[in-house]
XYZ file of C-alpha atoms in Angstrom:
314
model
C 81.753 119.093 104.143
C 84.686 117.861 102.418
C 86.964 119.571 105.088
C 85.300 118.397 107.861
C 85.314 114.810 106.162
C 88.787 115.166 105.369
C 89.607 116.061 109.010
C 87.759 113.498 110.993
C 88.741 110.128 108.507
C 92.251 111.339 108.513
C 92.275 111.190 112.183
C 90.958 108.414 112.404
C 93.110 106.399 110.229
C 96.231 108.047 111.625
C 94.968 107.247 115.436
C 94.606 103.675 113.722
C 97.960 103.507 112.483
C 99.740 105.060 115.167
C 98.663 102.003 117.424
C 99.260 99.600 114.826
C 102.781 100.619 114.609
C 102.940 101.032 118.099
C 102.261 97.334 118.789
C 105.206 96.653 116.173
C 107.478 99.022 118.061
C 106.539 97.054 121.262
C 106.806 93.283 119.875
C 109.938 94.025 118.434
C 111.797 96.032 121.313
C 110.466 93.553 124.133
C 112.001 90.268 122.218
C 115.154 89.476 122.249
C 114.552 87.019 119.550
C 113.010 89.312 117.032
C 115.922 92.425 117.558
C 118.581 89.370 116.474
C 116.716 89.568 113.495
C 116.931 92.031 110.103
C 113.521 92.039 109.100
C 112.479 92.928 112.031
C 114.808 95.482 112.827
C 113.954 96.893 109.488
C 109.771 96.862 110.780
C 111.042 98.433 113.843
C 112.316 101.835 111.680
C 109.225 101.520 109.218
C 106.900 101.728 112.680
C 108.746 104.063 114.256
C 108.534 106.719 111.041
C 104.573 106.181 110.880
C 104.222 106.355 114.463
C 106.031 109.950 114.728
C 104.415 111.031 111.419
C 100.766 109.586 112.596
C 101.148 111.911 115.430
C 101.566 114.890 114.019
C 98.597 114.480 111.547
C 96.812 113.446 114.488
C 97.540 116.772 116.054
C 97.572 118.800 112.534
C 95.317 121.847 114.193
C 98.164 122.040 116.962
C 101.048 122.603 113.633
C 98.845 124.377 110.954
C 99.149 128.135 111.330
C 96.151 130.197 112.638
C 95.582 131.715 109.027
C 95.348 128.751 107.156
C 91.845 128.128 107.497
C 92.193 124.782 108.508
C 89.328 123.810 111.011
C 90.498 124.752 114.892
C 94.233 125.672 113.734
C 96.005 127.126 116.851
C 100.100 127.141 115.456
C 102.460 129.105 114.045
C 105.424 129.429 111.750
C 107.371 127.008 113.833
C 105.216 125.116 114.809
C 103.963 124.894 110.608
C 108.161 124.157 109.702
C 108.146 121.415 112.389
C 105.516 119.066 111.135
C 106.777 119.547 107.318
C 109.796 118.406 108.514
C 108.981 115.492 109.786
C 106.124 114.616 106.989
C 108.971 114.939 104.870
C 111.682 113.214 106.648
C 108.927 110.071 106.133
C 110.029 109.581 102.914
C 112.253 107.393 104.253
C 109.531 105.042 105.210
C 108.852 104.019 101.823
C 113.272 104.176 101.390
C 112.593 101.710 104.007
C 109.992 99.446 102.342
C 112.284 99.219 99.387
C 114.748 97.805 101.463
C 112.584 95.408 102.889
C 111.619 94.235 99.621
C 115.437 94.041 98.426
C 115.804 92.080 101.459
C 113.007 89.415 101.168
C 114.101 88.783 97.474
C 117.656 87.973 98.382
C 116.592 85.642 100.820
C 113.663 84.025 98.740
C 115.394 84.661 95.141
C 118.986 84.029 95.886
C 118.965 82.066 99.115
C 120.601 84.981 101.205
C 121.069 83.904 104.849
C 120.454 86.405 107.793
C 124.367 86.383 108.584
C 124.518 87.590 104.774
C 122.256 89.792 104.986
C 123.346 91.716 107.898
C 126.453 92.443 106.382
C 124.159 94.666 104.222
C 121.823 96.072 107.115
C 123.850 99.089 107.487
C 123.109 100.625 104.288
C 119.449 99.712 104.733
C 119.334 102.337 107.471
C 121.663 104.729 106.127
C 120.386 105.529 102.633
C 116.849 106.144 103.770
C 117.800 107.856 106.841
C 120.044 109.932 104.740
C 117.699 110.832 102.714
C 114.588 111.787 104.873
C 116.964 114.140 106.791
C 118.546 115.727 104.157
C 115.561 116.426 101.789
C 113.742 117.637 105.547
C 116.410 119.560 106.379
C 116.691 121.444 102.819
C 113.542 121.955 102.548
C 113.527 123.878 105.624
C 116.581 125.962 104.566
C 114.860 127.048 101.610
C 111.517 128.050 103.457
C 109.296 125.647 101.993
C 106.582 124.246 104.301
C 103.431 126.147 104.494
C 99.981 125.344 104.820
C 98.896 122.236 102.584
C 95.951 120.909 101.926
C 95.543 118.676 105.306
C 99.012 119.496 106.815
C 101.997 121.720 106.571
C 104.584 120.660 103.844
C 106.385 121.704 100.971
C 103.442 124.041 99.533
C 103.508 127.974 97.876
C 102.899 130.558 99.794
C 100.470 132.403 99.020
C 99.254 129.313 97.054
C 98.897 131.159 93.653
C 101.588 132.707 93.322
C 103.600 132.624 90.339
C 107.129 130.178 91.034
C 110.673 132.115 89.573
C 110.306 128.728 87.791
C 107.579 130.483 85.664
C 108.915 133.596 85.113
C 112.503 132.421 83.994
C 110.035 130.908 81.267
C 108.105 133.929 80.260
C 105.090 132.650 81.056
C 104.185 136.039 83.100
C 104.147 139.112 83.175
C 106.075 139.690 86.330
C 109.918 140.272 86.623
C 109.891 138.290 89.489
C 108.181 135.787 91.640
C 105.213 136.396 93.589
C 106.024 133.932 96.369
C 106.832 134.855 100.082
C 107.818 131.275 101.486
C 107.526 128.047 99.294
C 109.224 129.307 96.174
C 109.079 126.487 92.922
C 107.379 123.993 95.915
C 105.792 122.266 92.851
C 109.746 120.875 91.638
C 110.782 120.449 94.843
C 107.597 117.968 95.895
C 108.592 116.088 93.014
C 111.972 115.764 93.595
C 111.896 115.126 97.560
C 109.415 113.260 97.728
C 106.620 112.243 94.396
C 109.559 110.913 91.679
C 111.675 108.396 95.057
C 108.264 107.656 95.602
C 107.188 106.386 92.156
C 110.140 105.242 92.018
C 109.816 102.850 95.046
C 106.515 101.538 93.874
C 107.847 100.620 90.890
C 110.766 98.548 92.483
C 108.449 96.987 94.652
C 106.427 95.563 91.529
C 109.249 93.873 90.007
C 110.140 92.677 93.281
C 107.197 91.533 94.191
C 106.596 90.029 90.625
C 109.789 88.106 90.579
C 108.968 87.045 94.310
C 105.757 85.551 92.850
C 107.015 83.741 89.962
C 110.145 82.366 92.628
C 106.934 81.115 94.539
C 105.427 79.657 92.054
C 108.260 77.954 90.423
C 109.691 76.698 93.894
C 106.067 75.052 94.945
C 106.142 72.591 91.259
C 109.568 72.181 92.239
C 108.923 70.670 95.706
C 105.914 69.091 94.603
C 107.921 66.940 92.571
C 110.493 66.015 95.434
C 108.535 65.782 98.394
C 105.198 65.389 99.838
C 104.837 64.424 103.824
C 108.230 65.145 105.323
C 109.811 67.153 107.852
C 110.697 69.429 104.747
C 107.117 70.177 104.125
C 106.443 71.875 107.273
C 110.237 74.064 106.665
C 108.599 74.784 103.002
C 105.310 75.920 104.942
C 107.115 78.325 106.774
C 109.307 79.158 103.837
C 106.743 79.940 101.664
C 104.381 82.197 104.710
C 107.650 84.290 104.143
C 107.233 85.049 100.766
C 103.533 85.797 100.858
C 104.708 88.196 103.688
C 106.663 89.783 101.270
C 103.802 90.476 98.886
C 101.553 91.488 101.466
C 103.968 94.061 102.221
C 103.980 95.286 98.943
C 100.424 95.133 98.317
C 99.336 97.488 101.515
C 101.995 99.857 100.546
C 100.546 100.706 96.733
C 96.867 100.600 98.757
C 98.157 103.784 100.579
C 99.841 105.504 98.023
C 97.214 104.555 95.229
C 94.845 107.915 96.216
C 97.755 110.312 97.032
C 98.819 109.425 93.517
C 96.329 109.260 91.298
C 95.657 112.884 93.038
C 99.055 114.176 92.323
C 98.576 112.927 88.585
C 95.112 114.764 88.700
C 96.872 118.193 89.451
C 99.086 118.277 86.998
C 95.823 118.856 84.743
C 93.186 120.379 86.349
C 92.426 121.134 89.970
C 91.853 117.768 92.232
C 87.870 116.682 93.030
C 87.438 117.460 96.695
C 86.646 113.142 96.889
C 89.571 112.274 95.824
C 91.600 114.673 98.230
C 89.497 113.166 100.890
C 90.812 109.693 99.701
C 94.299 110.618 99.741
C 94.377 111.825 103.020
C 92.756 109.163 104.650
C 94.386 106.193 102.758
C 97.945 108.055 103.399
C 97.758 107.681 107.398
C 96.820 104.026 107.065
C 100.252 102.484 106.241
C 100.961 101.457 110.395
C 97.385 100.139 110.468
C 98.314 97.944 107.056
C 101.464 97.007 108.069
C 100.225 95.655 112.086
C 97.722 93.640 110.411
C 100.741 91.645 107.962
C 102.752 91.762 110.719
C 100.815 89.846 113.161
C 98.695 87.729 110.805
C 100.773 84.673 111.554
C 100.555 84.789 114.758
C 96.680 85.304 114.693
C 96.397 82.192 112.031
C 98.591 79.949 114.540
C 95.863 81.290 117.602
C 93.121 80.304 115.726
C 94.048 76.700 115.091
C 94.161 75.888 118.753
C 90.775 73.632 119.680
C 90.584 75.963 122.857
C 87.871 78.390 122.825
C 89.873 81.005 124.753
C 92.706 80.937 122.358
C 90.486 81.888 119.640
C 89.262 84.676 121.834
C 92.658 86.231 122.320
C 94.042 85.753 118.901
């Protein structure tokens, strides 16, 4: 049951987010106005990343090999080294969100302007890009993607086997290790992709804890200066910037919260088929998440209009 749970909600939350991110993709490519603009060039790689990687786990029975037992898996060992490629070349979404962060606090902490801050835009594609494609393509070199627990990633093959990792240690009785494909996956998992992970969420706190104390210390600020004035309405948009920033933040430790706390799990005992369930589901939800920030302003503009119809279309 948990399988079959696991299969369906993942595919539903990844057929969720692929069309959230595909209306990003869309609003961003179609407007002139928004590809002058970092953020939203920065949106525009984050959708594109969970669109591509939405598909695939949409399609996971079309990737997984035949043996794997996964339900209706119809691919091969290509097919299997293709989709953990690009599941881990995705790490550079959350690269991505870091640099969305970095961006929002030099605007709302130190004032940045969008001429400044495009001086910097080229490192926030490069480093994540950099990274996703390197990490994928080692990973590939050293025959690690196999047949995970709801897609093919970095994962042992057979999944008991005993890592060279282990028996450099003496912790076995064998001279040498077990594994066919996916040799030490456990270090690797950490290093491509759990510990820039962590690592990302924890930026994002500060940033969006510093973010929230800029807020608040701005609003007493302005309070003090001005009340009804053309400079209210610039602080309304002003500040709908920095909550933006924080929503941001806030749907990207929702989707990583499960996968985590299940990665944590394993490194003590073996992970409650719930939880897995969680993880996988919460995981494909980041385009869904990030479609609903992204176009909340516009929907709370649409709803403010008297007219009945523009209520209907917002």
């Amino acid at each position: 049951p948990a399988d079959l749970a696991l299969f369906f909600l993942q595919k539903l939350a990844c057929i969720l987010s692929a069309v959230g991110s595909l209306m990003i993709i869309s609003q961003v490519t179609r407007s002139q106005f928004n590809r002058k603009k970092t953020q939203q060039r920065l949106m525009l790689a984050i959708s594109i990343i969970d669109f591509q990687t939405s598909i695939v786990w949409i399609f996971t029975p079309l990737f997984m090999p035949a043996y794997s037992g996964y339900p209706w898996a119809l691919g091969n060992r290509a097919s299997c080294d293709t989709q953990g490629f690009i599941v881990q070349f995705s790490s550079a979404g959350f690269l991505y969100m870091c640099c969305l962060q970095f961006m929002y606090l030099l605007m709302i902490k130190y004032g940045w302007k969008e001429r400044e801050i495009t001086k910097l835009e080229k490192w926030f594609h490069t480093i994540p890009n950099a990274f996703g494609i390197v990490t994928a393509t080692t990973a590939l070199v050293l025959k690690q993607y196999n047949a995970a627990n709801w897609d093919c990633w970095i994962a042992p093959l057979p999944a008991d086997c005993t890592s060279s990792y282990e028996v450099n240690k003496g912790n076995t009785e064998l001279t040498e290790t077990d594994c066919i494909r996916g040799d030490m996956a456990n270090i690797f998992r950490f290093a491509f992709f759990f510990a820039p992970l962590w690592a990302s969420i924890l930026f994002c706190i500060v940033t969006m804890i510093v973010v929230h104390r800029t807020m608040k210390k701005s609003e007493l600020n302005f309070q003090k200066k001005y009340r009804y004035s053309q400079n209210s309405r610039n602080r309304q948009v002003s500040d709908e910037v920095k909550k933006q920033s924080i929503r941001y933040s806030l749907a990207f430790f929702i989707v990583w919260t499960f996968p985590t706390l299940a990665r944590i799990v394993q490194f003590f005992k073996e992970v409650h088929p719930v939880l897995v369930v969680l993880s996988g589901t919460t995981i494909g939800l980041q385009g869904f998440f990030n479609a609903l920030i992204y176009f909340r302003p516009r929907y709370a503009k649409c709803v403010k209009h008297k007219r009945w119809y523009n209520k209907v279309w917002a």
